[in-house]
Tab-separated table of C-alpha atoms in Angstrom:
chain	number	residue	atom	x	y	z
A	1270	LEU	CA	3.609	-28.302	-17.262
A	1271	ASP	CA	3.505	-29.139	-20.956
A	1272	PRO	CA	7.094	-30.020	-22.016
A	1273	GLN	CA	6.471	-28.051	-25.236
A	1274	LEU	CA	5.554	-24.910	-23.335
A	1275	THR	CA	6.028	-21.416	-24.725
A	1276	VAL	CA	7.646	-18.563	-22.816
A	1277	LEU	CA	5.593	-15.440	-23.446
A	1278	GLU	CA	7.231	-12.173	-24.374
A	1279	GLU	CA	6.035	-9.269	-22.235
A	1280	SER	CA	3.790	-7.892	-25.008
A	1281	ALA	CA	2.214	-11.318	-25.618
A	1282	ALA	CA	1.687	-11.843	-21.885
A	1283	ARG	CA	-0.003	-8.443	-21.572
A	1284	LEU	CA	-2.306	-9.241	-24.489
A	1285	LEU	CA	-3.287	-12.556	-22.896
A	1286	MET	CA	-3.940	-10.784	-19.612
A	1287	GLU	CA	-6.183	-8.232	-21.330
A	1288	GLU	CA	-8.154	-10.987	-23.072
A	1289	THR	CA	-8.562	-12.867	-19.791
A	1290	LEU	CA	-9.725	-9.705	-18.059
A	1291	ASP	CA	-12.210	-9.017	-20.863
A	1292	ASP	CA	-13.838	-12.393	-20.235
A	1293	LEU	CA	-13.794	-11.924	-16.470
A	1294	LEU	CA	-15.379	-8.458	-16.524
A	1295	GLU	CA	-17.992	-9.467	-19.059
A	1296	GLN	CA	-19.499	-11.636	-16.335
A	1297	GLY	CA	-18.209	-9.668	-13.343
A	1298	LEU	CA	-19.941	-6.421	-14.286
A	1299	GLU	CA	-23.253	-8.235	-13.998
A	1300	ARG	CA	-22.661	-8.325	-10.226
A	1301	PRO	CA	-23.923	-5.187	-8.448
A	1302	ALA	CA	-20.836	-4.957	-6.213
A	1303	VAL	CA	-18.493	-4.941	-9.217
A	1304	ARG	CA	-20.592	-2.345	-11.063
A	1305	GLU	CA	-20.569	-0.127	-7.982
A	1306	LEU	CA	-16.799	-0.552	-7.647
A	1307	ALA	CA	-16.293	0.474	-11.276
A	1308	GLU	CA	-18.435	3.568	-10.732
A	1309	THR	CA	-16.553	4.648	-7.605
A	1310	GLN	CA	-13.173	4.129	-9.321
A	1311	GLY	CA	-14.010	6.228	-12.369
A	1312	GLY	CA	-15.240	3.584	-14.781
A	1313	GLU	CA	-14.209	0.248	-16.257
A	1314	TYR	CA	-10.865	1.592	-17.561
A	1315	TRP	CA	-9.626	2.442	-14.081
A	1316	LEU	CA	-11.033	-0.760	-12.631
A	1317	ARG	CA	-9.054	-2.741	-15.207
A	1318	ARG	CA	-5.866	-0.886	-14.275
A	1319	LEU	CA	-6.404	-1.588	-10.577
A	1320	VAL	CA	-6.949	-5.302	-11.129
A	1321	LEU	CA	-3.838	-5.616	-13.317
A	1322	ARG	CA	-1.727	-3.601	-10.875
A	1323	LEU	CA	-2.826	-5.806	-7.988
A	1324	HIS	CA	-2.053	-8.934	-9.976
A	1325	ASP	CA	1.390	-7.671	-10.989
A	1326	TYR	CA	2.149	-6.738	-7.382
A	1327	THR	CA	1.099	-10.076	-5.901
A	1328	GLN	CA	3.303	-11.916	-8.407
A	1329	THR	CA	6.356	-10.225	-6.891
A	1330	LEU	CA	5.538	-11.585	-3.416
A	1331	ALA	CA	6.891	-14.722	-1.830
A	1332	ASP	CA	3.353	-15.957	-1.071
A	1333	ALA	CA	0.569	-14.257	-3.005
A	1334	GLN	CA	-2.177	-16.370	-1.411
A	1335	ALA	CA	-1.038	-15.436	2.094
A	1336	TRP	CA	-1.163	-11.767	1.086
A	1337	PHE	CA	-4.727	-12.086	-0.215
A	1338	ASP	CA	-5.759	-13.863	2.996
A	1339	ALA	CA	-4.166	-11.158	5.144
A	1340	GLN	CA	-5.997	-8.392	3.283
A	1341	GLN	CA	-9.330	-10.160	3.652
A	1342	ASN	CA	-8.730	-10.461	7.402
A	1343	ALA	CA	-7.587	-6.860	7.884
A	1344	SER	CA	-9.433	-4.521	10.254
A	1345	SER	CA	-9.720	-0.823	11.000
A	1346	ARG	CA	-7.089	-1.301	13.705
A	1347	GLN	CA	-4.468	-1.389	10.957
A	1348	TRP	CA	-5.589	2.055	9.803
A	1349	GLU	CA	-5.282	3.261	13.377
A	1350	GLN	CA	-1.714	1.940	13.560
A	1351	TRP	CA	-0.853	3.670	10.287
A	1352	LEU	CA	-2.180	6.910	11.769
A	1353	LEU	CA	-0.015	6.499	14.863
A	1354	ASP	CA	3.042	5.704	12.739
A	1355	GLY	CA	2.302	8.659	10.466
A	1356	PHE	CA	2.071	11.006	13.429
A	1357	GLU	CA	5.476	9.845	14.688
A	1358	GLU	CA	6.986	10.476	11.260
A	1359	PHE	CA	5.305	13.895	11.188
A	1360	LYS	CA	6.885	14.866	14.510
A	1361	THR	CA	10.304	13.541	13.546
A	1362	TYR	CA	10.305	15.645	10.391
A	1363	TRP	CA	8.773	18.874	11.682
A	1364	ILE	CA	10.320	19.398	15.124
A	1365	PRO	CA	13.793	20.247	13.708
A	1366	VAL	CA	12.237	22.300	10.904
A	1367	LEU	CA	10.297	24.379	13.431
A	1368	ARG	CA	13.432	24.751	15.563
A	1369	GLU	CA	15.304	26.180	12.562
A	1370	GLN	CA	12.864	29.058	12.156
A	1371	PRO	CA	14.047	32.587	13.136
A	1372	THR	CA	13.676	33.409	16.820
A	1373	LYS	CA	11.022	35.998	15.912
A	1374	ASN	CA	8.828	33.124	14.793
A	1375	ASP	CA	8.063	32.278	18.409
A	1376	ARG	CA	4.941	30.293	17.479
A	1377	ALA	CA	7.053	27.800	15.489
A	1378	HIS	CA	9.352	27.289	18.483
A	1379	LEU	CA	6.335	26.980	20.775
A	1380	TRP	CA	4.903	24.177	18.641
A	1381	ALA	CA	8.245	22.394	18.454
A	1382	THR	CA	8.357	22.310	22.253
A	1383	HIS	CA	4.710	21.308	22.386
A	1384	LEU	CA	5.230	18.322	20.057
A	1385	GLN	CA	8.141	17.135	22.175
A	1386	ARG	CA	5.777	16.837	25.146
A	1387	PHE	CA	4.156	13.904	23.343
A	1388	PRO	CA	7.071	11.472	22.965
A	1389	THR	CA	4.749	8.502	22.503
A	1390	VAL	CA	1.094	8.414	21.490
A	1391	ARG	CA	-0.999	5.268	21.810
A	1392	SER	CA	-4.347	6.299	20.336
A	1393	PRO	CA	-5.993	8.800	17.959
A	1394	ALA	CA	-7.407	10.527	21.050
A	1395	GLU	CA	-3.880	11.366	22.207
A	1396	ILE	CA	-3.004	12.718	18.752
A	1397	ASN	CA	-6.153	14.810	18.946
A	1398	ALA	CA	-5.107	16.170	22.357
A	1399	CYS	CA	-1.729	17.139	20.933
A	1400	LEU	CA	-2.975	18.826	17.766
A	1401	THR	CA	-6.119	20.583	19.002
A	1402	PRO	CA	-4.241	23.565	20.571
A	1403	ILE	CA	-2.341	24.070	17.309
A	1404	VAL	CA	-5.529	24.017	15.232
A	1405	GLU	CA	-7.531	26.274	17.551
A	1406	LEU	CA	-4.947	28.989	18.305
A	1407	ASP	CA	-4.975	31.862	15.815
A	1408	TRP	CA	-1.870	33.797	14.851
A	1409	PRO	CA	-1.603	37.345	16.221
A	1410	ALA	CA	-2.051	40.219	13.804
A	1411	GLY	CA	1.147	41.207	12.032
A	1412	THR	CA	2.737	37.771	12.271
A	1413	ARG	CA	1.057	36.001	9.361
A	1414	GLN	CA	4.310	36.063	7.380
A	1415	PHE	CA	5.792	33.682	9.946
A	1416	ARG	CA	2.946	31.241	9.422
A	1417	LYS	CA	3.603	31.211	5.681
A	1418	ALA	CA	7.092	29.874	6.387
A	1419	VAL	CA	5.562	26.744	7.956
A	1420	GLU	CA	2.297	26.578	6.007
A	1421	LYS	CA	2.844	22.905	5.088
A	1422	PHE	CA	3.193	22.133	8.798
A	1423	TYR	CA	-0.292	23.524	9.414
A	1424	ASP	CA	-1.686	21.631	6.435
A	1425	GLY	CA	-0.337	18.420	7.966
A	1426	VAL	CA	-1.721	19.284	11.397
A	1427	GLU	CA	-5.194	19.941	10.016
A	1428	PHE	CA	-5.161	16.700	8.014
A	1429	LEU	CA	-4.048	14.515	10.929
A	1430	HIS	CA	-6.446	16.300	13.273
A	1431	SER	CA	-9.367	15.582	10.922
A	1432	LEU	CA	-8.553	11.858	11.047
A	1433	CYS	CA	-8.746	11.901	14.838
A	1434	ALA	CA	-12.336	13.129	14.976
A	1435	LYS	CA	-14.659	10.739	16.782
A	1436	ASP	CA	-15.369	7.649	14.656
A	1437	ALA	CA	-13.719	9.243	11.568
A	1438	LEU	CA	-11.453	6.283	10.872
A	1439	ARG	CA	-14.210	3.754	11.508
A	1440	GLU	CA	-16.594	5.601	9.191
A	1441	ASP	CA	-13.959	5.749	6.450
A	1442	TRP	CA	-13.251	2.054	6.955
A	1443	GLN	CA	-16.929	1.115	6.693
A	1444	TRP	CA	-17.306	3.178	3.520
A	1445	THR	CA	-14.163	1.786	1.896
A	1446	ARG	CA	-14.124	-1.810	3.124
A	1447	GLY	CA	-16.833	-3.207	0.867
A	1448	HIS	CA	-15.290	-1.743	-2.283
A	1449	MET	CA	-11.837	-3.034	-1.395
A	1450	GLU	CA	-13.141	-6.526	-0.637
A	1451	THR	CA	-14.759	-6.562	-4.075
A	1452	LEU	CA	-11.508	-5.424	-5.695
A	1453	LEU	CA	-9.512	-8.100	-3.862
A	1454	THR	CA	-11.984	-10.781	-4.891
A	1455	LEU	CA	-11.893	-9.624	-8.502
A	1456	ALA	CA	-8.077	-9.530	-8.565
A	1457	HIS	CA	-7.920	-13.008	-7.039
A	1458	GLU	CA	-10.393	-14.334	-9.600
A	1459	PHE	CA	-8.324	-12.774	-12.374
A	1460	SER	CA	-5.080	-14.349	-11.122
A	1461	ARG	CA	-6.695	-17.793	-11.112
A	1462	ALA	CA	-8.304	-17.291	-14.539
A	1463	TYR	CA	-5.043	-16.042	-16.048
A	1464	ALA	CA	-3.158	-19.030	-14.618
A	1465	ASP	CA	-5.758	-21.395	-16.114
A	1466	ARG	CA	-5.503	-19.630	-19.469
A	1467	LYS	CA	-1.702	-19.988	-19.541
A	1468	ARG	CA	-1.919	-23.646	-18.543
A	1469	HIS	CA	-4.455	-24.290	-21.310
A	1470	GLU	CA	-2.189	-22.643	-23.882
A	1471	ALA	CA	1.000	-24.244	-22.485
A	1472	ALA	CA	2.552	-20.873	-21.806
A	1473	LEU	CA	4.561	-19.244	-19.030
A	1474	ASP	CA	5.313	-15.595	-18.304
A	1475	PHE	CA	8.280	-14.155	-16.409
A	1476	HIS	CA	6.587	-14.263	-12.999
A	1477	ASP	CA	5.832	-17.971	-13.430
A	1478	PHE	CA	9.534	-18.796	-13.312
A	1479	GLU	CA	9.778	-17.154	-9.897
A	1480	GLN	CA	6.518	-18.480	-8.483
A	1481	PHE	CA	7.046	-22.071	-9.686
A	1482	THR	CA	10.616	-21.996	-8.387
A	1483	LEU	CA	9.308	-20.973	-4.982
A	1484	ARG	CA	6.760	-23.791	-5.103
A	1485	LEU	CA	9.500	-26.314	-5.862
A	1486	LEU	CA	11.702	-25.006	-3.065
A	1487	ARG	CA	8.846	-25.365	-0.571
A	1488	GLN	CA	7.982	-28.888	-1.703
A	1489	ASN	CA	11.505	-30.283	-1.899
A	1490	LYS	CA	14.383	-30.195	0.536
A	1491	LEU	CA	17.467	-28.698	-1.062
A	1492	THR	CA	21.040	-28.862	0.141
A	1493	PRO	CA	21.778	-25.138	0.373
A	1494	PHE	CA	24.723	-23.394	-1.194
A	1495	LYS	CA	27.211	-21.989	1.279
A	1496	HIS	CA	27.771	-18.828	-0.741
A	1497	VAL	CA	25.367	-17.078	-3.093
A	1498	PHE	CA	26.541	-13.965	-4.927
A	1499	VAL	CA	23.844	-11.622	-6.224
A	1500	ASP	CA	24.315	-8.757	-8.646
A	1501	GLU	CA	22.150	-5.635	-8.080
A	1502	CYS	CA	20.699	-7.193	-4.932
A	1503	GLN	CA	19.042	-3.911	-3.938
A	1504	ASP	CA	16.663	-4.221	-6.903
A	1505	ILE	CA	15.193	-7.647	-6.161
A	1506	ASN	CA	11.580	-8.180	-5.119
A	1507	ALA	CA	10.224	-10.288	-2.266
A	1508	ALA	CA	9.793	-13.398	-4.428
A	1509	GLN	CA	13.375	-13.212	-5.670
A	1510	ASP	CA	14.642	-12.669	-2.134
A	1511	ALA	CA	12.753	-15.780	-0.988
A	1512	ILE	CA	14.330	-17.809	-3.800
A	1513	LEU	CA	17.819	-16.670	-2.825
A	1514	ARG	CA	17.164	-17.585	0.789
A	1515	GLY	CA	15.750	-20.922	-0.320
A	1516	VAL	CA	18.948	-21.922	-2.154
A	1517	SER	CA	21.318	-20.536	0.489
A	1518	ASP	CA	21.892	-21.361	4.132
A	1519	GLN	CA	20.142	-18.195	5.337
């Protein structure tokens, strides 16, 4: 680092980021994949916001490069796991809510019991088996007022059920994957270009203090402090947490 470096104020850092992104997109939008991404995201304005948000997020991580690598190596199986986790959260929330309905709302109590028969699901097919009876069974005449009391429950059932249709997740993944890979590549290119721009102008922003500190801690053995006291510890990000662990005996 230049010993005469400048620490950028937030407004100056944002301006430098915008200028760097201008240069990047001037060339990037010549690539068909980037143009298509901009179109699907609502135009260049929204694409710019996504790239800057991704950059800001990665700078709060303990290892931004590892995060980028993990996203590039992700698969549709992760979406499937999110679906399974989401279904468990759905059951945990709605079973007691359905139980609290008046006894006259026998359908709500029926579904609460039904959901409890599926303590653990291991695939979208099992979620589908659980939710299909709820989706397909109509409410008897004269009892629609009871359905209104749990209308959001049925909205959730229909949404989760739609995700369990044959090949639905895989089709969504195939449609989305290419766009997201382009976005990740663009965000990674921006992070490198912005770092080069700051180095050229002998400038640092706030995130650089954290990221360079982490780099030093990884490269050099440090005798850890026995006690480290942290104010407002609940508000720290992953990078800050890694720094604290790096200087302590955690």
